[in-house]
CSV table of C-alpha atoms in Angstrom, one decimal:
chain,number,residue,atom,x,y,z
A,1,UNK,CA,0.2,0.1,0.0
A,2,UNK,CA,1.0,3.5,-0.7
A,3,UNK,CA,0.9,4.6,3.0
A,4,UNK,CA,3.2,2.0,4.4
A,5,UNK,CA,5.7,2.8,1.4
A,6,UNK,CA,5.8,6.5,2.1
A,7,UNK,CA,6.6,5.6,6.0
A,8,UNK,CA,10.0,4.7,5.0
A,9,UNK,CA,11.5,7.7,3.2
A,10,UNK,CA,13.2,7.0,-0.1
A,11,UNK,CA,16.3,8.4,-1.2
A,12,UNK,CA,15.7,11.1,-3.6
A,13,UNK,CA,17.5,11.2,-6.9
A,14,UNK,CA,19.4,14.2,-7.7
A,15,UNK,CA,20.0,15.9,-10.9
A,16,UNK,CA,23.4,15.5,-12.5
A,17,UNK,CA,25.7,18.6,-12.1
A,18,UNK,CA,28.1,20.2,-14.1
A,19,UNK,CA,31.5,18.6,-13.2
A,20,UNK,CA,34.0,20.3,-11.2
A,21,UNK,CA,36.7,20.7,-13.9
A,22,UNK,CA,34.3,22.4,-16.1
A,23,UNK,CA,32.3,24.9,-13.4
A,24,UNK,CA,33.7,27.7,-15.3
A,25,UNK,CA,31.5,26.9,-18.1
A,26,UNK,CA,28.2,27.6,-15.9
A,27,UNK,CA,25.6,25.5,-15.0
A,28,UNK,CA,24.9,21.9,-17.0
A,29,UNK,CA,22.5,22.4,-20.0
A,30,UNK,CA,19.5,20.1,-19.5
A,31,UNK,CA,16.9,19.5,-22.2
A,32,UNK,CA,14.8,22.7,-21.4
A,33,UNK,CA,17.9,24.9,-21.7
A,34,UNK,CA,18.8,23.0,-25.0
A,35,UNK,CA,15.0,23.5,-26.0
A,36,UNK,CA,15.5,27.3,-25.6
A,37,UNK,CA,18.7,27.6,-27.2
A,38,UNK,CA,17.6,25.7,-30.3
A,39,UNK,CA,14.1,27.7,-30.8
A,40,UNK,CA,16.2,31.2,-30.7
A,41,UNK,CA,18.5,29.6,-33.3
A,42,UNK,CA,15.9,28.2,-35.7
A,43,UNK,CA,13.9,31.7,-35.3
A,44,UNK,CA,16.7,33.5,-36.6
A,45,UNK,CA,17.7,31.3,-39.1
A,46,UNK,CA,14.1,31.5,-40.5
A,47,UNK,CA,14.1,35.2,-40.4
A,48,UNK,CA,17.4,35.6,-42.4
A,49,UNK,CA,16.1,32.9,-45.0
A,50,UNK,CA,13.0,35.2,-45.6
A,51,UNK,CA,14.8,38.3,-45.7
A,52,UNK,CA,17.3,36.6,-48.3
A,53,UNK,CA,14.1,35.3,-50.3
A,54,UNK,CA,12.6,38.7,-50.4
A,55,UNK,CA,16.0,40.4,-51.6
A,56,UNK,CA,16.4,37.8,-54.4
A,57,UNK,CA,12.6,38.6,-55.5
A,58,UNK,CA,12.8,42.3,-55.5
A,59,UNK,CA,11.3,44.3,-58.1
A,60,UNK,CA,13.6,46.9,-59.8
A,61,UNK,CA,11.0,49.3,-60.6
A,62,UNK,CA,9.4,49.5,-57.2
A,63,UNK,CA,8.9,53.4,-55.8
A,64,UNK,CA,8.2,54.4,-52.6
A,65,UNK,CA,7.6,58.2,-51.9
A,66,UNK,CA,10.4,58.3,-49.4
A,67,UNK,CA,12.8,57.5,-52.1
A,68,UNK,CA,12.7,60.9,-53.1
A,69,UNK,CA,14.7,62.6,-50.5
A,70,UNK,CA,16.6,59.6,-49.2
A,71,UNK,CA,19.9,57.9,-50.6
A,72,UNK,CA,21.4,54.6,-50.3
A,73,UNK,CA,25.0,55.0,-48.7
A,74,UNK,CA,27.0,51.8,-48.7
A,75,UNK,CA,23.9,49.7,-49.1
A,76,UNK,CA,22.3,51.5,-46.0
A,77,UNK,CA,19.4,54.2,-46.3
A,78,UNK,CA,20.3,57.7,-45.2
A,79,UNK,CA,17.4,59.7,-44.0
A,80,UNK,CA,17.5,63.3,-45.1
A,81,UNK,CA,19.6,65.8,-42.8
A,82,UNK,CA,18.2,66.6,-39.6
A,83,UNK,CA,20.1,70.2,-39.8
A,84,UNK,CA,17.5,72.8,-40.9
A,85,UNK,CA,14.6,71.7,-39.1
A,86,UNK,CA,14.3,74.7,-36.5
A,87,UNK,CA,13.6,78.2,-37.2
A,88,UNK,CA,16.0,81.1,-36.8
A,89,UNK,CA,14.1,82.1,-33.3
A,90,UNK,CA,14.3,78.4,-32.1
A,91,UNK,CA,17.8,78.2,-32.7
A,92,UNK,CA,18.7,81.5,-30.9
A,93,UNK,CA,16.4,80.3,-28.0
A,94,UNK,CA,18.4,77.0,-28.0
A,95,UNK,CA,21.6,78.6,-28.3
A,96,UNK,CA,20.9,80.9,-25.3
A,97,UNK,CA,19.7,77.8,-23.3
A,98,UNK,CA,23.3,76.1,-24.2
A,99,UNK,CA,25.0,79.0,-23.0
A,100,UNK,CA,23.0,79.4,-19.8
A,101,UNK,CA,23.8,75.9,-19.2
A,102,UNK,CA,27.4,76.5,-19.5
A,103,UNK,CA,27.2,79.5,-17.3
A,104,UNK,CA,25.6,77.4,-14.7
A,105,UNK,CA,28.5,74.9,-14.7
A,106,UNK,CA,31.0,78.0,-14.7
A,107,UNK,CA,29.6,79.2,-11.4
A,108,UNK,CA,29.2,75.9,-10.0
A,109,UNK,CA,33.1,75.3,-10.7
A,110,UNK,CA,33.7,78.6,-9.1
A,111,UNK,CA,32.1,77.9,-6.0
A,112,UNK,CA,33.6,74.5,-5.6
A,113,UNK,CA,37.1,76.0,-6.3
A,114,UNK,CA,36.3,78.6,-3.8
A,115,UNK,CA,35.3,76.1,-1.0
A,116,UNK,CA,38.4,74.0,-1.9
A,117,UNK,CA,40.9,76.9,-1.7
A,118,UNK,CA,39.4,78.0,1.5
A,119,UNK,CA,41.0,74.8,3.0
A,120,UNK,CA,43.7,74.1,0.8
A,121,UNK,CA,46.2,76.7,1.6
A,122,UNK,CA,49.4,75.3,0.3
A,123,UNK,CA,51.5,75.2,3.7
A,124,UNK,CA,54.2,73.2,2.1
A,125,UNK,CA,55.3,75.4,-0.7
A,126,UNK,CA,58.2,77.9,-0.4
A,127,UNK,CA,56.7,81.4,-0.8
A,128,UNK,CA,57.1,82.7,-4.4
A,129,UNK,CA,56.8,86.4,-3.1
A,130,UNK,CA,59.6,88.9,-2.4
A,131,UNK,CA,60.5,89.5,1.3
A,132,UNK,CA,62.5,92.5,2.1
A,133,UNK,CA,64.6,92.5,5.3
A,134,UNK,CA,66.0,96.0,6.7
A,135,UNK,CA,69.4,95.8,8.5
A,136,UNK,CA,71.2,98.5,10.6
A,137,UNK,CA,74.6,97.7,9.2
A,138,UNK,CA,76.8,95.0,7.2
A,139,UNK,CA,77.1,92.8,10.2
A,140,UNK,CA,73.5,92.6,10.9
A,141,UNK,CA,72.7,92.1,7.1
A,142,UNK,CA,75.4,89.0,7.5
A,143,UNK,CA,73.4,87.6,10.4
A,144,UNK,CA,70.1,87.7,8.8
A,145,UNK,CA,71.5,86.2,5.7
A,146,UNK,CA,72.7,83.3,8.0
A,147,UNK,CA,69.4,82.9,10.0
A,148,UNK,CA,67.6,82.8,6.5
A,149,UNK,CA,70.0,79.9,5.3
A,150,UNK,CA,69.8,78.1,8.7
A,151,UNK,CA,65.9,78.3,8.2
A,152,UNK,CA,66.1,76.8,5.0
A,153,UNK,CA,68.1,73.9,6.0
A,154,UNK,CA,65.8,73.0,9.1
A,155,UNK,CA,63.9,69.8,9.2
A,156,UNK,CA,60.2,69.8,8.0
A,157,UNK,CA,57.4,68.0,10.0
A,158,UNK,CA,57.3,64.1,10.0
A,159,UNK,CA,53.9,63.7,8.2
A,160,UNK,CA,52.6,60.0,8.0
A,161,UNK,CA,52.6,58.9,4.3
A,162,UNK,CA,48.9,58.3,4.0
A,163,UNK,CA,48.0,62.0,5.3
A,164,UNK,CA,50.7,63.3,2.5
A,165,UNK,CA,48.8,61.0,0.1
A,166,UNK,CA,45.2,62.6,1.2
A,167,UNK,CA,46.6,66.2,0.6
A,168,UNK,CA,48.0,65.7,-2.7
A,169,UNK,CA,44.8,64.0,-3.8
A,170,UNK,CA,43.0,67.1,-2.8
A,171,UNK,CA,45.5,69.3,-4.4
A,172,UNK,CA,45.1,67.6,-7.7
A,173,UNK,CA,41.4,68.0,-7.4
A,174,UNK,CA,41.8,71.5,-7.2
A,175,UNK,CA,44.1,71.7,-10.1
A,176,UNK,CA,41.9,69.6,-12.4
A,177,UNK,CA,38.8,72.0,-11.1
A,178,UNK,CA,41.0,75.1,-12.0
A,179,UNK,CA,41.7,73.8,-15.7
A,180,UNK,CA,38.1,72.5,-15.9
A,181,UNK,CA,37.0,75.8,-15.4
A,182,UNK,CA,39.2,77.3,-17.9
A,183,UNK,CA,38.0,75.0,-20.8
A,184,UNK,CA,34.5,75.9,-19.6
A,185,UNK,CA,35.2,79.7,-20.0
A,186,UNK,CA,36.9,79.4,-23.4
A,187,UNK,CA,33.7,77.3,-24.5
A,188,UNK,CA,31.7,80.0,-23.2
A,189,UNK,CA,33.6,82.8,-25.4
A,190,UNK,CA,33.3,80.6,-28.2
A,191,UNK,CA,29.6,80.2,-27.9
A,192,UNK,CA,29.1,84.0,-27.1
A,193,UNK,CA,31.1,85.1,-29.9
A,194,UNK,CA,29.2,82.7,-32.4
A,195,UNK,CA,25.8,84.1,-30.9
A,196,UNK,CA,27.1,87.7,-31.4
A,197,UNK,CA,28.0,87.0,-35.1
A,198,UNK,CA,24.4,85.7,-36.0
A,199,UNK,CA,22.9,88.9,-34.8
A,200,UNK,CA,22.4,92.0,-37.0
A,201,UNK,CA,25.0,94.6,-37.1
A,202,UNK,CA,27.6,95.3,-39.5
A,203,UNK,CA,31.0,93.6,-38.6
A,204,UNK,CA,34.1,92.6,-40.5
A,205,UNK,CA,37.0,90.2,-39.7
A,206,UNK,CA,40.1,91.7,-39.0
A,207,UNK,CA,43.2,90.9,-41.3
A,208,UNK,CA,46.5,89.3,-39.8
A,209,UNK,CA,48.5,92.6,-40.0
A,210,UNK,CA,45.5,94.5,-38.1
A,211,UNK,CA,45.4,92.2,-35.1
A,212,UNK,CA,47.0,93.5,-32.1
A,213,UNK,CA,47.8,90.4,-30.0
A,214,UNK,CA,47.9,87.2,-32.2
A,215,UNK,CA,45.3,84.6,-31.5
A,216,UNK,CA,44.5,81.3,-33.4
A,217,UNK,CA,40.8,82.4,-33.5
A,218,UNK,CA,39.6,84.9,-36.0
A,219,UNK,CA,39.1,88.5,-34.3
A,220,UNK,CA,35.9,90.8,-35.6
A,221,UNK,CA,35.2,94.1,-35.5
A,222,UNK,CA,31.6,95.8,-35.2
A,223,UNK,CA,31.0,99.0,-36.8
A,224,UNK,CA,30.2,102.1,-34.3
A,225,UNK,CA,26.7,102.3,-34.6
A,226,UNK,CA,24.7,104.5,-32.1
A,227,UNK,CA,22.0,102.6,-30.0
A,228,UNK,CA,18.7,104.2,-29.4
Z,1,UNK,CA,29.8,85.6,39.6
Z,2,UNK,CA,32.6,83.6,41.3
Z,3,UNK,CA,32.0,80.3,39.2
Z,4,UNK,CA,32.5,82.6,36.0
Z,5,UNK,CA,35.9,83.9,37.3
Z,6,UNK,CA,37.0,80.5,38.2
Z,7,UNK,CA,35.7,79.2,34.8
Z,8,UNK,CA,37.6,81.9,33.2
Z,9,UNK,CA,40.7,81.1,35.1
Z,10,UNK,CA,40.5,77.6,34.1
Z,11,UNK,CA,39.9,78.2,30.7
Z,12,UNK,CA,43.0,80.7,30.7
Z,13,UNK,CA,45.1,77.9,32.2
Z,14,UNK,CA,44.1,75.2,29.8
Z,15,UNK,CA,44.9,77.6,27.2
Z,16,UNK,CA,48.5,78.4,28.6
Z,17,UNK,CA,49.1,74.6,28.7
Z,18,UNK,CA,48.4,74.4,24.8
Z,19,UNK,CA,51.2,76.9,24.1
Z,20,UNK,CA,54.0,75.2,22.0
Z,21,UNK,CA,57.3,76.5,21.1
Z,22,UNK,CA,57.9,78.1,17.7
Z,23,UNK,CA,60.1,75.4,16.3
Z,24,UNK,CA,58.3,72.1,14.8
Z,25,UNK,CA,57.4,70.4,17.8
Z,26,UNK,CA,57.3,66.6,17.9
Z,27,UNK,CA,53.9,66.6,19.5
Z,28,UNK,CA,50.9,66.5,17.2
Z,29,UNK,CA,47.5,65.8,17.8
Z,30,UNK,CA,45.3,63.5,15.8
Z,31,UNK,CA,42.2,64.5,14.5
Z,32,UNK,CA,39.0,62.4,14.7
Z,33,UNK,CA,36.4,64.5,13.8
Z,34,UNK,CA,34.1,64.4,10.2
Z,35,UNK,CA,35.4,67.5,8.5
Z,36,UNK,CA,39.2,66.6,8.6
Z,37,UNK,CA,39.1,62.8,8.6
Z,38,UNK,CA,42.0,61.3,10.4
Z,39,UNK,CA,44.4,64.0,10.0
Z,40,UNK,CA,47.1,65.8,12.1
Z,41,UNK,CA,47.4,69.2,13.8
Z,42,UNK,CA,50.9,70.5,14.1
Z,43,UNK,CA,51.9,73.8,15.7
Z,44,UNK,CA,53.2,76.0,12.9
Z,45,UNK,CA,55.9,78.6,13.3
Z,46,UNK,CA,54.1,80.9,15.7
Z,47,UNK,CA,52.8,80.3,19.1
Z,48,UNK,CA,49.1,79.6,18.9
Z,49,UNK,CA,49.2,79.1,15.1
Z,50,UNK,CA,48.8,75.3,13.6
Z,51,UNK,CA,48.5,73.7,10.5
Z,52,UNK,CA,46.1,70.9,10.1
Z,53,UNK,CA,46.8,68.2,7.5
Z,54,UNK,CA,44.6,65.6,6.4
Z,55,UNK,CA,42.4,65.7,3.3
Z,56,UNK,CA,42.5,69.2,3.7
Z,57,UNK,CA,45.7,71.3,4.0
Z,58,UNK,CA,45.2,74.9,6.2
Z,59,UNK,CA,46.4,77.0,8.4
Z,60,UNK,CA,44.3,77.4,11.8
Z,61,UNK,CA,44.2,78.8,15.4
Z,62,UNK,CA,42.6,77.5,18.4
Z,63,UNK,CA,39.0,78.5,19.0
Z,64,UNK,CA,38.5,80.7,21.9
Z,65,UNK,CA,34.7,80.2,21.6
Z,66,UNK,CA,34.1,76.6,21.1
Z,67,UNK,CA,31.4,75.7,18.8
Z,68,UNK,CA,31.1,78.9,16.9
Z,69,UNK,CA,32.1,79.6,13.3
Z,70,UNK,CA,32.1,83.4,12.9
Z,71,UNK,CA,31.9,83.5,9.0
Z,72,UNK,CA,31.1,80.0,7.8
Z,73,UNK,CA,34.7,78.7,8.2
Z,74,UNK,CA,35.6,75.0,9.2
Z,75,UNK,CA,35.9,73.9,12.7
Z,76,UNK,CA,37.7,70.8,13.6
Z,77,UNK,CA,37.9,68.7,16.3
Z,78,UNK,CA,41.0,67.1,17.8
Z,79,UNK,CA,41.4,64.6,20.3
Z,80,UNK,CA,44.2,65.3,22.6
Z,81,UNK,CA,46.3,62.4,24.1
Z,82,UNK,CA,44.5,63.1,27.3
Z,83,UNK,CA,41.4,62.1,25.8
Z,84,UNK,CA,39.9,66.2,25.9
Z,85,UNK,CA,38.7,67.6,22.6
Z,86,UNK,CA,40.1,70.7,21.4
Z,87,UNK,CA,38.6,72.8,18.5
Z,88,UNK,CA,40.4,74.9,16.2
Z,89,UNK,CA,39.2,77.3,13.4
Z,90,UNK,CA,40.5,77.8,9.7
Z,91,UNK,CA,42.4,80.6,9.1
Z,92,UNK,CA,41.9,81.5,5.5
Z,93,UNK,CA,44.6,83.4,3.9
Z,94,UNK,CA,42.7,84.6,1.0
Z,95,UNK,CA,40.1,86.7,3.3
Z,96,UNK,CA,42.9,87.5,6.2
Z,97,UNK,CA,45.8,89.9,5.5
Z,98,UNK,CA,47.7,88.5,8.6
Z,99,UNK,CA,47.2,85.0,7.6
Z,100,UNK,CA,48.6,85.8,4.0
Z,101,UNK,CA,51.7,87.3,5.8
Z,102,UNK,CA,52.1,84.3,7.5
Z,103,UNK,CA,52.0,82.0,4.6
Z,104,UNK,CA,54.0,84.5,2.4
Z,105,UNK,CA,57.0,83.8,5.1
Z,106,UNK,CA,56.9,86.7,7.7
Z,107,UNK,CA,59.6,85.7,10.3
Z,108,UNK,CA,57.8,86.9,13.4
Z,109,UNK,CA,54.6,88.2,13.9
Z,110,UNK,CA,55.3,89.3,17.3
Z,111,UNK,CA,51.8,88.3,18.5
Z,112,UNK,CA,52.0,85.9,21.4
Z,113,UNK,CA,49.4,84.6,23.9
Z,114,UNK,CA,49.3,87.1,26.5
Z,115,UNK,CA,50.0,90.1,24.7
Z,116,UNK,CA,47.9,93.3,24.2
Z,117,UNK,CA,47.1,94.4,20.6
Z,118,UNK,CA,45.6,97.5,19.1
Z,119,UNK,CA,43.9,96.7,15.9
Z,120,UNK,CA,43.5,99.9,13.9
Z,121,UNK,CA,40.9,99.7,10.7
Z,122,UNK,CA,38.3,101.3,9.1
Z,123,UNK,CA,35.4,98.9,8.2
Z,124,UNK,CA,37.2,96.2,10.6
Z,125,UNK,CA,36.9,92.8,8.9
Z,126,UNK,CA,36.0,90.5,11.6
Z,127,UNK,CA,38.2,87.4,10.3
Z,128,UNK,CA,41.6,88.8,11.3
Z,129,UNK,CA,40.3,90.3,14.2
Z,130,UNK,CA,38.8,86.8,15.5
Z,131,UNK,CA,42.1,85.2,14.9
Z,132,UNK,CA,44.2,87.8,16.6
Z,133,UNK,CA,41.8,87.3,19.6
Z,134,UNK,CA,42.4,83.6,19.4
Z,135,UNK,CA,46.0,83.9,19.3
Z,136,UNK,CA,46.1,86.0,22.2
Z,137,UNK,CA,44.0,83.8,24.4
Z,138,UNK,CA,42.2,85.0,27.6
Z,139,UNK,CA,45.4,86.5,29.1
Z,140,UNK,CA,45.9,89.2,26.4
Z,141,UNK,CA,43.7,92.0,25.0
Z,142,UNK,CA,42.6,93.1,21.8
Z,143,UNK,CA,41.6,96.6,21.3
Z,144,UNK,CA,40.0,97.3,18.2
Z,145,UNK,CA,39.4,101.0,16.8
Z,146,UNK,CA,37.4,101.3,14.0
Z,147,UNK,CA,33.8,102.3,12.7
Z,148,UNK,CA,32.5,98.6,12.4
Z,149,UNK,CA,29.2,97.2,14.2
Z,150,UNK,CA,30.5,93.8,13.4
Z,151,UNK,CA,33.3,94.0,15.8
Z,152,UNK,CA,31.1,95.2,18.6
Z,153,UNK,CA,29.0,91.9,18.0
Z,154,UNK,CA,32.0,89.8,18.4
Z,155,UNK,CA,32.9,91.4,21.4
Z,156,UNK,CA,29.8,90.3,23.1
Z,157,UNK,CA,31.0,86.7,22.5
Z,158,UNK,CA,34.7,87.2,23.1
Z,159,UNK,CA,35.9,88.5,26.6
Z,160,UNK,CA,39.4,89.7,25.4
Z,161,UNK,CA,38.1,91.9,22.7
Z,162,UNK,CA,37.4,95.8,23.5
Z,163,UNK,CA,36.1,97.8,20.8
Z,164,UNK,CA,36.1,101.5,20.3
Z,165,UNK,CA,33.8,102.9,18.0
Z,166,UNK,CA,35.9,105.6,16.8
Z,167,UNK,CA,38.1,107.0,14.0
Z,168,UNK,CA,41.7,105.8,14.3
Z,169,UNK,CA,42.7,109.2,13.3
Z,170,UNK,CA,41.3,110.8,16.7
Z,171,UNK,CA,44.0,109.5,19.0
Z,172,UNK,CA,42.8,111.4,21.7
Z,173,UNK,CA,39.3,110.3,21.9
Z,174,UNK,CA,40.0,106.8,22.9
Z,175,UNK,CA,42.8,107.6,25.3
Z,176,UNK,CA,40.8,106.6,28.3
Z,177,UNK,CA,39.9,103.3,27.1
Z,178,UNK,CA,43.1,101.9,25.4
Z,179,UNK,CA,46.3,101.6,27.5
Z,180,UNK,CA,49.7,100.7,26.4
Z,181,UNK,CA,50.1,97.7,23.8
Z,182,UNK,CA,52.7,95.4,22.6
Z,183,UNK,CA,51.8,95.3,19.2
Z,184,UNK,CA,49.8,97.5,16.6
Z,185,UNK,CA,48.1,96.0,13.6
Z,186,UNK,CA,47.0,98.7,11.0
Z,187,UNK,CA,44.8,97.9,8.4
Z,188,UNK,CA,44.0,101.7,7.2
Z,189,UNK,CA,44.0,103.0,3.8
Z,190,UNK,CA,47.7,103.6,3.6
Z,191,UNK,CA,47.3,107.3,2.4
Z,192,UNK,CA,46.6,108.1,6.0
Z,193,UNK,CA,49.7,107.6,7.4
Z,194,UNK,CA,49.5,110.0,10.2
Z,195,UNK,CA,47.0,108.1,11.8
Z,196,UNK,CA,49.1,105.1,12.1
Z,197,UNK,CA,52.3,106.8,13.4
Z,198,UNK,CA,50.3,109.1,15.7
Z,199,UNK,CA,48.9,105.7,17.1
Z,200,UNK,CA,52.1,104.4,17.5
Z,201,UNK,CA,53.9,106.8,19.1
Z,202,UNK,CA,50.8,107.3,21.5
Z,203,UNK,CA,49.9,103.9,22.5
Z,204,UNK,CA,52.8,101.5,21.8
Z,205,UNK,CA,55.3,100.5,24.4
Z,206,UNK,CA,58.8,101.3,23.8
Z,207,UNK,CA,60.2,98.0,22.4
Z,208,UNK,CA,56.8,97.1,20.8
Z,209,UNK,CA,56.3,96.4,17.4
Z,210,UNK,CA,54.0,97.3,14.4
Z,211,UNK,CA,52.3,95.6,11.4
Z,212,UNK,CA,51.2,97.6,8.7
Z,213,UNK,CA,49.2,96.5,5.6
Z,214,UNK,CA,50.5,99.0,2.8
Z,215,UNK,CA,51.0,99.0,-0.8
Z,216,UNK,CA,54.1,97.6,-2.2
Z,217,UNK,CA,55.4,100.8,-3.8
Z,218,UNK,CA,55.7,102.2,-0.4
Z,219,UNK,CA,58.5,99.9,0.3
Z,220,UNK,CA,60.3,99.8,-2.8
Z,221,UNK,CA,60.4,103.2,-4.0
Z,222,UNK,CA,63.3,105.4,-2.9
Z,223,UNK,CA,61.8,109.0,-3.1
Z,224,UNK,CA,61.5,110.0,0.4
Z,225,UNK,CA,58.0,111.4,-0.1
Z,226,UNK,CA,56.5,108.0,-0.7
Z,227,UNK,CA,58.0,106.3,2.3
Z,228,UNK,CA,55.1,106.6,5.0
Z,229,UNK,CA,57.7,106.1,8.0
Z,230,UNK,CA,60.6,108.1,6.3
Z,231,UNK,CA,60.6,110.7,9.1
Z,232,UNK,CA,60.4,108.7,11.7
Z,233,UNK,CA,63.1,106.3,10.3
Z,234,UNK,CA,65.4,109.0,10.4
Z,235,UNK,CA,64.5,109.9,13.8
Z,236,UNK,CA,65.7,106.4,14.9
Z,237,UNK,CA,62.2,105.8,16.4
Z,238,UNK,CA,61.0,103.4,14.0
Z,239,UNK,CA,63.3,100.5,13.1
Z,240,UNK,CA,61.9,98.8,9.7
Z,241,UNK,CA,62.4,95.0,10.4
Z,242,UNK,CA,61.1,93.3,7.3
Z,243,UNK,CA,58.3,93.7,4.7
Z,244,UNK,CA,56.9,90.6,3.1
Z,245,UNK,CA,54.8,91.1,-0.5
Z,246,UNK,CA,51.5,89.6,-0.2
Z,247,UNK,CA,52.0,88.3,-3.7
Z,248,UNK,CA,49.9,85.7,-5.5
Z,249,UNK,CA,46.9,86.6,-3.5
Z,250,UNK,CA,47.1,90.2,-3.1
Z,251,UNK,CA,49.2,91.8,-5.6
Z,252,UNK,CA,50.5,95.3,-5.0
Z,253,UNK,CA,50.3,95.1,-1.3
Z,254,UNK,CA,52.9,94.2,1.2
Z,255,UNK,CA,53.0,93.8,5.3
Z,256,UNK,CA,55.7,95.8,6.7
Z,257,UNK,CA,57.1,95.0,10.4
Z,258,UNK,CA,58.8,97.3,12.5
Z,259,UNK,CA,59.9,98.1,15.8
Z,260,UNK,CA,59.1,101.1,17.9
Z,261,UNK,CA,62.0,102.6,20.1
Z,262,UNK,CA,63.9,99.2,20.1
Z,263,UNK,CA,66.4,99.3,23.1
Z,264,UNK,CA,70.0,99.8,21.6
Z,265,UNK,CA,71.8,96.2,21.6
């Protein structure tokens, strides 16, 4: 009877697993995993076969209205260019928004640099400024010179290595932020110049010999016009 | 009343024990606060001035009014070996001329814990003032002469600051309040030289020192007219000791340090 058989627990049969030498290939594939893989493969095969069939039976006189403005470049359809989809005012608006965004980023970088410089005074660096000392006579001047040389040979504080690392990391961050600010400001100037050029107003490009300070970018001069 | 006095005395004693020598001392205290994580506070060249190194690297003074940051600067807490907590305040050289001068390598600022300072300024900036008061400690005094209400507010919290709401040029008007001082720190527009000189002669003790924030051209030019203290140099009353150009941060300005009626050696 089934109830007596259920009294003695029978050992459950375990599924075969991936052998330990092949563990890096993942779990052992069973029939259900094979079925999933095979179906995906055959589906792809079928699609490719159908597409090849369609290409073989292509009508050379086919016409679609989108063919008027598109072209085939290396076998790929190139849709018409997205360039002049916006009107002048929309373009100007978008350019102001771009400039505004860059300005935002410039200001946030400036604030961050300010915060960093308030706690990163470079205490280790030798001061690069002039230091004038006054002496009564030559003897005192010699004394002062000796004092200076003695100070320079004085030993510096022993700071553990990990703290030095932390400080240098902070200084690097400050450097990077300053460079980033420079790049952003350059970008802002370029964009502002382009925007000015698009506005009305008679302007001309200065020739090489007229430019006062040589720059790689072109320099423009606007005509003097009295504004209202 | 007596409890306040004893509390003040205890604080003063604590502060005097914190004084370290001006050479690079071996004793350094570790920091365990969130702002400067696991760094080091080491005394710098002058008494009362420290450098903190960690993720940040700055110059600081010990806070006289613990728990209060006056102008939004950072406070750091340090665990002493004894287990007590000490608080330091960041001293920003970009905002304070004195810190700038210290970073630029002034040999001596002559301000020690326990000394008396006369701070002259029009539109007094509270930053240098607060740090001077920290440096000087509860034993010393800072007299502030200037037309600024910010200084008056600060004096309410700090017991060693005495404000005189008066123009620094009227030396007679505050002679009842201000006594003889050891150091005069002048942050006045350098064209009004006579205010500085008259204050020095009136209030600075013999053998005292002055720190003046002037234009760099005053130090370098050779024409007699420009040097503000030329007359007094000739009279041998003022001896110039040094002048530091506050260069990368503050072009065209310098901090001139000199002595008044220095005793002949």
